[in-house]
PDB file of C-alpha atoms and ligand atoms in Angstrom:
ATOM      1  CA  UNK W  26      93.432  13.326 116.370  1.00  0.00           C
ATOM      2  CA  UNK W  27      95.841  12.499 119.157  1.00  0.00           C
ATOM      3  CA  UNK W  28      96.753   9.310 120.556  1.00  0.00           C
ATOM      4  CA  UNK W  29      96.611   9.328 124.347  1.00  0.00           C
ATOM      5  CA  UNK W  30      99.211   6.350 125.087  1.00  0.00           C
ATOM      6  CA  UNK W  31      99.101   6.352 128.611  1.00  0.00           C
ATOM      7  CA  UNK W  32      95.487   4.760 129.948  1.00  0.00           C
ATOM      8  CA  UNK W  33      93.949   7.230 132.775  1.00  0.00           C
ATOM      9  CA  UNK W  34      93.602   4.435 135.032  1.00  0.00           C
ATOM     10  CA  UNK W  35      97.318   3.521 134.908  1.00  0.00           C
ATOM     11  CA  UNK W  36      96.462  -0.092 135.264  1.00  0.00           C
ATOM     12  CA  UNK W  37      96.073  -1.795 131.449  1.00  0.00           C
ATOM     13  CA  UNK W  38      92.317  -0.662 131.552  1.00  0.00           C
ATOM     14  CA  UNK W  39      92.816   0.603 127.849  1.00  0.00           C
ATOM     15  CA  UNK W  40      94.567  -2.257 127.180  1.00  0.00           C
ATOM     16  CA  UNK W  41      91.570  -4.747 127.532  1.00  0.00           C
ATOM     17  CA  UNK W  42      88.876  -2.563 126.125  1.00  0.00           C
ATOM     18  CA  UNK W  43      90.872  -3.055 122.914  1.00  0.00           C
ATOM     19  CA  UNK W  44      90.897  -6.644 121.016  1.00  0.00           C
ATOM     20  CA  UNK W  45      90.538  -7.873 118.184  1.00  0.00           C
ATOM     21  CA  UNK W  46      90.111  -6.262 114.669  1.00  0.00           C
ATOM     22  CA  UNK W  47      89.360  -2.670 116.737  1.00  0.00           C
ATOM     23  CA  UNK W  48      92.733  -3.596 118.315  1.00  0.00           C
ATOM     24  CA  UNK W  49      94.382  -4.319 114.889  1.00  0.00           C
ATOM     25  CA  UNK W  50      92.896  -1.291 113.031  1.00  0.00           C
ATOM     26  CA  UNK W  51      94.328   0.761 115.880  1.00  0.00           C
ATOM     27  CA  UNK W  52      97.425  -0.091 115.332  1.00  0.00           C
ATOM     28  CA  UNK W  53      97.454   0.600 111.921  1.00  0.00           C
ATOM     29  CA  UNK W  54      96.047   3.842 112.470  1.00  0.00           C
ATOM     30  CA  UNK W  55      98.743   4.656 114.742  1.00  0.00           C
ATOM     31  CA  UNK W  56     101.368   3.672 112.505  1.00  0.00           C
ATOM     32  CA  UNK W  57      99.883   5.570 109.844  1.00  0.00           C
ATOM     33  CA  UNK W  58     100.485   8.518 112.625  1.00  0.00           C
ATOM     34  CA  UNK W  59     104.057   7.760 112.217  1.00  0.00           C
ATOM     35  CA  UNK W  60     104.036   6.162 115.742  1.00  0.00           C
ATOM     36  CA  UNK W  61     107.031   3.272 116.547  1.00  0.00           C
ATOM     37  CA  UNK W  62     106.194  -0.364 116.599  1.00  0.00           C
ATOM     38  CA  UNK W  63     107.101  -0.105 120.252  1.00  0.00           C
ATOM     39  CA  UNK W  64     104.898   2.571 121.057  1.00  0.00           C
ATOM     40  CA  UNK W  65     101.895   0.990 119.629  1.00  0.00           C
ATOM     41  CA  UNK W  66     102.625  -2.229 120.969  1.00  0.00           C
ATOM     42  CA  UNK W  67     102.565  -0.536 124.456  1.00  0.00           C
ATOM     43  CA  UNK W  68      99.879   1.765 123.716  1.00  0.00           C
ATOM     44  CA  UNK W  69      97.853  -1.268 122.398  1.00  0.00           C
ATOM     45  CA  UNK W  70      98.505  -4.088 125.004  1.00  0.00           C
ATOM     46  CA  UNK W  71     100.347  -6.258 122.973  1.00  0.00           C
ATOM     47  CA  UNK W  72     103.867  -7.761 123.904  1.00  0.00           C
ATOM     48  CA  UNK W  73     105.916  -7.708 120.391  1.00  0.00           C
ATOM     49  CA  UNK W  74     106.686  -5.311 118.073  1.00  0.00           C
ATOM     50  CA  UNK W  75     106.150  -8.147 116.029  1.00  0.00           C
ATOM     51  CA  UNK W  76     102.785  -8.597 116.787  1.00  0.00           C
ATOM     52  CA  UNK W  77     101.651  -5.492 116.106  1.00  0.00           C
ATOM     53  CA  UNK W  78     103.222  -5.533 112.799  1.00  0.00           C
ATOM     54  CA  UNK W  79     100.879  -8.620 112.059  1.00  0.00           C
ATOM     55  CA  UNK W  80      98.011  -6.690 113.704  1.00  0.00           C
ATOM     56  CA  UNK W  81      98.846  -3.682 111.275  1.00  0.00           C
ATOM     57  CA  UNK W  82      98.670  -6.538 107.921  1.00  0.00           C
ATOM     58  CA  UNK W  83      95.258  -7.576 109.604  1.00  0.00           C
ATOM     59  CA  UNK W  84      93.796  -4.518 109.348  1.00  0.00           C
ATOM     60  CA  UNK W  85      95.392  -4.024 106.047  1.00  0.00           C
ATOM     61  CA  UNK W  86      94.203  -7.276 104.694  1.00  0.00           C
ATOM     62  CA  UNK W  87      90.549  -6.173 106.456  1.00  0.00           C
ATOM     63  CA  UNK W  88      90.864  -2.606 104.827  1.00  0.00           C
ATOM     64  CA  UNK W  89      91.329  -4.296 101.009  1.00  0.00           C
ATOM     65  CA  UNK W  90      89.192  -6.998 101.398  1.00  0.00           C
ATOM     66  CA  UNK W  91      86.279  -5.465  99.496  1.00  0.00           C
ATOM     67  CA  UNK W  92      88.103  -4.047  96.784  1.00  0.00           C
ATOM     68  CA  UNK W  93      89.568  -8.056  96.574  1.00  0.00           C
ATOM     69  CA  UNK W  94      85.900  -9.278  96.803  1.00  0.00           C
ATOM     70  CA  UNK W  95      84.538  -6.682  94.013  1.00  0.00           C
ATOM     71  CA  UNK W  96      86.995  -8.045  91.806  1.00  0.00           C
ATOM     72  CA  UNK W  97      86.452 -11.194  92.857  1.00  0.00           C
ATOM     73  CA  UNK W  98      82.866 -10.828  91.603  1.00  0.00           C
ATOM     74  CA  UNK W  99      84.129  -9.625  88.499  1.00  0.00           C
ATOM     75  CA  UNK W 100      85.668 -12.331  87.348  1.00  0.00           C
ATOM     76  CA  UNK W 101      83.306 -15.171  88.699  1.00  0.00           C
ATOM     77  CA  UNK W 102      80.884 -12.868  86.140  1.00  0.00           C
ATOM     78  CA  UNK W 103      82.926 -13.242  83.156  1.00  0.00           C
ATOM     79  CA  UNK W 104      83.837 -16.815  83.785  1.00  0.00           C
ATOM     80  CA  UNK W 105      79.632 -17.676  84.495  1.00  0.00           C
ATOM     81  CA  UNK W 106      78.875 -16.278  80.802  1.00  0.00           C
ATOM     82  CA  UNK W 107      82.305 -18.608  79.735  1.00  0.00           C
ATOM     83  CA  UNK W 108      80.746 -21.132  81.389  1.00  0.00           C
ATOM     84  CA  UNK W 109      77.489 -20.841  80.206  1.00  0.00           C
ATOM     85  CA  UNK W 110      78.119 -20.650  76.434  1.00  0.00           C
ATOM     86  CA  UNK W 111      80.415 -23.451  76.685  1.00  0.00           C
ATOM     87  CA  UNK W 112      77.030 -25.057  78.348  1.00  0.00           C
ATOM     88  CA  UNK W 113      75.157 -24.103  75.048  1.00  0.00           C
ATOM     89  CA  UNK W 114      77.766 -25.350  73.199  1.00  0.00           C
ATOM     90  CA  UNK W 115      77.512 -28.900  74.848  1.00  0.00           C
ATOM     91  CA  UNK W 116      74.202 -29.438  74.859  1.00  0.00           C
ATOM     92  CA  UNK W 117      73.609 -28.391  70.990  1.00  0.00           C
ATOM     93  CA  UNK W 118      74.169 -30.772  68.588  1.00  0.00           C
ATOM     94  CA  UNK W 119      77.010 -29.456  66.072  1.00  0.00           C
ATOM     95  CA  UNK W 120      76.340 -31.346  62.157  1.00  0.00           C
ATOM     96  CA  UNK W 121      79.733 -32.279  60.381  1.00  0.00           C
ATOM     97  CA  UNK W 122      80.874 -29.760  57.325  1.00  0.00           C
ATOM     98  CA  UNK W 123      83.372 -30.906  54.557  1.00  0.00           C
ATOM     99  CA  UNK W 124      84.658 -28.077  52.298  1.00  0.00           C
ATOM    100  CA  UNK W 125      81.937 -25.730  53.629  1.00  0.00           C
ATOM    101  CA  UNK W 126      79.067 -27.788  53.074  1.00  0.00           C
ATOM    102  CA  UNK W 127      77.468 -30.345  55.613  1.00  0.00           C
ATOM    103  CA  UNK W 128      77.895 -33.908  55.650  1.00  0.00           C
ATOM    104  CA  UNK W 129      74.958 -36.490  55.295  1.00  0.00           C
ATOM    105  CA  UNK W 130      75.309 -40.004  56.229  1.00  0.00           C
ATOM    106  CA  UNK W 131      73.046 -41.353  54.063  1.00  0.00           C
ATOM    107  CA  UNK W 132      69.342 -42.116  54.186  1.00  0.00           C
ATOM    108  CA  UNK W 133      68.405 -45.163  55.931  1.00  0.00           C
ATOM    109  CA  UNK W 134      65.257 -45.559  53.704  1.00  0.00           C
ATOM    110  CA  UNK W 135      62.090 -46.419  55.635  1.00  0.00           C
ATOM    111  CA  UNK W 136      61.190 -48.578  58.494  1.00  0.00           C
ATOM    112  CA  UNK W 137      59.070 -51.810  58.344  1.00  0.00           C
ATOM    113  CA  UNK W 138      56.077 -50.062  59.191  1.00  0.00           C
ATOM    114  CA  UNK W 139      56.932 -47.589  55.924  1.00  0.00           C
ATOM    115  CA  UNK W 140      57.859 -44.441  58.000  1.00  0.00           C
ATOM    116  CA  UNK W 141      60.803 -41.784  57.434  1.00  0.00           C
ATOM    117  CA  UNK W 142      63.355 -42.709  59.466  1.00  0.00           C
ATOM    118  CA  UNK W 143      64.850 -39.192  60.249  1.00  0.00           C
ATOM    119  CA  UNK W 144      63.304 -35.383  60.032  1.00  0.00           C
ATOM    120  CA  UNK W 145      63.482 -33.592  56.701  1.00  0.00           C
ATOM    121  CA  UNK W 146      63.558 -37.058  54.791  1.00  0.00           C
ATOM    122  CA  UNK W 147      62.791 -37.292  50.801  1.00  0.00           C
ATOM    123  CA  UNK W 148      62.721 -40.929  50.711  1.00  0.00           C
ATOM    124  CA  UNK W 149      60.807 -41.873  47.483  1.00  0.00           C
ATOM    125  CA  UNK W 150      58.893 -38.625  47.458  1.00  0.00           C
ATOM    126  CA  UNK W 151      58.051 -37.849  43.985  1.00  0.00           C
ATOM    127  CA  UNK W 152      59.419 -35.306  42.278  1.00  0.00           C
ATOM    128  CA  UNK W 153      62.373 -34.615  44.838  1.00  0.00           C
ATOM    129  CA  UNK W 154      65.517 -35.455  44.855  1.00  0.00           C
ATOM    130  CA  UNK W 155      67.461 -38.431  46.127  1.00  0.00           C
ATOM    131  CA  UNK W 156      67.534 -38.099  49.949  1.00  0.00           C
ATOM    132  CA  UNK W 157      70.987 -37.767  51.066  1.00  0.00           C
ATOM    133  CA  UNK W 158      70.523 -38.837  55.063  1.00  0.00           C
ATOM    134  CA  UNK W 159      70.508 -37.020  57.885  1.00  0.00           C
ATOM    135  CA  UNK W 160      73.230 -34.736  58.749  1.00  0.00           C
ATOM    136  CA  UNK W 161      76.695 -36.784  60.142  1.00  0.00           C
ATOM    137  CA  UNK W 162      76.569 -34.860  64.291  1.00  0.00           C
ATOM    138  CA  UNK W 163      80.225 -34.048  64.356  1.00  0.00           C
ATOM    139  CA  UNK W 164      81.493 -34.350  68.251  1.00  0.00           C
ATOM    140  CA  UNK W 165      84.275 -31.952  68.280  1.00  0.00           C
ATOM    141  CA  UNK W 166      82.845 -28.643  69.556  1.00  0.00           C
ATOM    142  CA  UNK W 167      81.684 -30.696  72.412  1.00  0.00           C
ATOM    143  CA  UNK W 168      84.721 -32.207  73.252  1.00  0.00           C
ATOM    144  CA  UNK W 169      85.769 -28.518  73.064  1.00  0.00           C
ATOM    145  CA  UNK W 170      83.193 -27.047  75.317  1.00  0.00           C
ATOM    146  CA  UNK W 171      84.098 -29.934  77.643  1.00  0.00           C
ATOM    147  CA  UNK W 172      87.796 -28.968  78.216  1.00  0.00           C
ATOM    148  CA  UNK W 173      87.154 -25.363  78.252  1.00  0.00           C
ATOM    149  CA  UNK W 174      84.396 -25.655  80.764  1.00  0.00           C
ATOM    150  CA  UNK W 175      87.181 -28.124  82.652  1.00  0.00           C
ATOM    151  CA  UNK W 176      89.462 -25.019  82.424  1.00  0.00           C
ATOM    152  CA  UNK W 177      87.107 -22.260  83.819  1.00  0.00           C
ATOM    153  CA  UNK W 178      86.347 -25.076  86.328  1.00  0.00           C
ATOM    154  CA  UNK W 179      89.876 -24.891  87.613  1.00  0.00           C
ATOM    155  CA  UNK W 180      90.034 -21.413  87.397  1.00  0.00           C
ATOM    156  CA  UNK W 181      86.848 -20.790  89.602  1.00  0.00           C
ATOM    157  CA  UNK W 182      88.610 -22.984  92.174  1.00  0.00           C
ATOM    158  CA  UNK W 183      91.954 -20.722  91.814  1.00  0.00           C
ATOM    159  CA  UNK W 184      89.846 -17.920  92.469  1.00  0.00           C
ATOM    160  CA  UNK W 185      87.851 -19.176  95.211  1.00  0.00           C
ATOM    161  CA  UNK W 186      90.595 -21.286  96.868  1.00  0.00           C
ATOM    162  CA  UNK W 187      92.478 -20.777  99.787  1.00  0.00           C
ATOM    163  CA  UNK W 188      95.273 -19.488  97.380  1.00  0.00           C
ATOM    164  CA  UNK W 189      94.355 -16.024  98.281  1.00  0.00           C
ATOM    165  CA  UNK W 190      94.885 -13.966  95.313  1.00  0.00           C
ATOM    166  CA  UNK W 191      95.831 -11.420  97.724  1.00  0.00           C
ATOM    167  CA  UNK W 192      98.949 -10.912  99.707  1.00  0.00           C
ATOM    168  CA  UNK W 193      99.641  -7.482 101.603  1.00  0.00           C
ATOM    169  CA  UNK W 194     102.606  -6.548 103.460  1.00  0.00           C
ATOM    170  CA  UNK W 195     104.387  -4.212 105.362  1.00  0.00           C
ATOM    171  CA  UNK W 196     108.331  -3.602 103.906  1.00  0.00           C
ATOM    172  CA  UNK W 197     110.024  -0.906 105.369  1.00  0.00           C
ATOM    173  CA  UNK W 198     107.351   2.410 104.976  1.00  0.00           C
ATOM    174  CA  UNK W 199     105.303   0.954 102.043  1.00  0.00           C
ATOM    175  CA  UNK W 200     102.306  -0.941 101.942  1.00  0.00           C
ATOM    176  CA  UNK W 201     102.613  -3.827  99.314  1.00  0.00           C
ATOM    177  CA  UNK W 202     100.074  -5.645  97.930  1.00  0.00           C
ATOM    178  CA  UNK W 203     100.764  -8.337  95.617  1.00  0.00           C
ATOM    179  CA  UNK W 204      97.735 -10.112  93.318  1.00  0.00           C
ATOM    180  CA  UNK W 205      98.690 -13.367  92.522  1.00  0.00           C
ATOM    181  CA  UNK W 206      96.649 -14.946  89.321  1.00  0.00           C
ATOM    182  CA  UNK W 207      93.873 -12.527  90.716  1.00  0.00           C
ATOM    183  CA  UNK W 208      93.777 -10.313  87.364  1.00  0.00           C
ATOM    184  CA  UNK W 209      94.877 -12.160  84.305  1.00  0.00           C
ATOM    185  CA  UNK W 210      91.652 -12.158  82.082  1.00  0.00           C
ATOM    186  CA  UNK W 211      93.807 -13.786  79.597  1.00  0.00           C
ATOM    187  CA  UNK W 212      93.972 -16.086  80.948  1.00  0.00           C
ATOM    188  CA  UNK W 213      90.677 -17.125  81.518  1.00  0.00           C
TER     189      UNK W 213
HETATM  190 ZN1   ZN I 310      66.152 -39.786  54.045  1.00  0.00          ZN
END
């Protein structure tokens, strides 16, 4: 399509019908056309060639934003299920195991009023054997869990923050876009 850059009116009437993000996307488009920061910037309304270069990495920036934001969602996905097994992790109780088998802490017997003191005991019961105590709750996989969901924490933040993982750019003829800590799954 061709790009009329002289208004009809002669008088900057094209000039203010055109702001914001229509403004900036016009400018890209034009430079896309192969036009020269000066012609767009006079075609446009605006006074730099500067500015329309910044008006071209607005557009740009508005251009990727949804592929940023679908990968964006990506990742808050995979670190929700990280987050939510390391959830399950804290909240279940984790028993002790020595050489493969679990530890007991020994069996506190019976209260004063003659009751077990603790699920599955054998206190005294004839004809099994001697009850070994409940199982010793070892804390370690919580303690785990804990620092790893302090971890996915931080990395939410990261990936939320205004440390845009995105940075695009105009540098000479080439669009560059550089993703900063936006797609290491390794790390996560
Ligand atoms: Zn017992």
């Amino acid at each position: 399509m061709p790009i009329t850059t002289q208004d009809r009116t002669g008088k900057g009437l094209f000039k203010r019908s055109l702001t914001g993000a229509a403004r900036d996307a016009e400018c890209a488009r034009m430079r896309a056309a192969g036009y020269l920061l000066r012609e767009i910037a006079e075609h446009v309304g605006l006074k730099t060639e500067g500015a329309v270069a910044k008006a071209i990495e607005r557009a740009l920036r508005d251009v990727q934003a949804p592929a940023v934001e679908a990968l964006r969602a990506s990742q808050q996905h995979t670190l929700d299920l990280l987050k939510s097994t390391a959830l399950d992790i804290m909240a279940r109780d984790h028993v002790a195991h020595s050489n493969g088998r679990i530890v007991h802490g020994g069996c506190p017997g019976l209260d004063a009023a003659g009751n077990f003191q603790h699920d599955g005991c054998t206190f005294n019961v004839p004809g099994t054997a001697y009850c070994e105590g409940p199982p010793v709750i070892d804390d370690g996989p919580k303690l785990s869990a804990i620092a790893q969901l302090q971890r996915l924490l931080e990395r939410e933040a990261r990936l939320h923050g205004t440390d845009s993982p995105i940075r695009t750019a105009i540098e000479g003829d080439e669009l560059v876009i550089r993703i900063k800590g936006g797609v290491d799954m390794d790390a996560v």
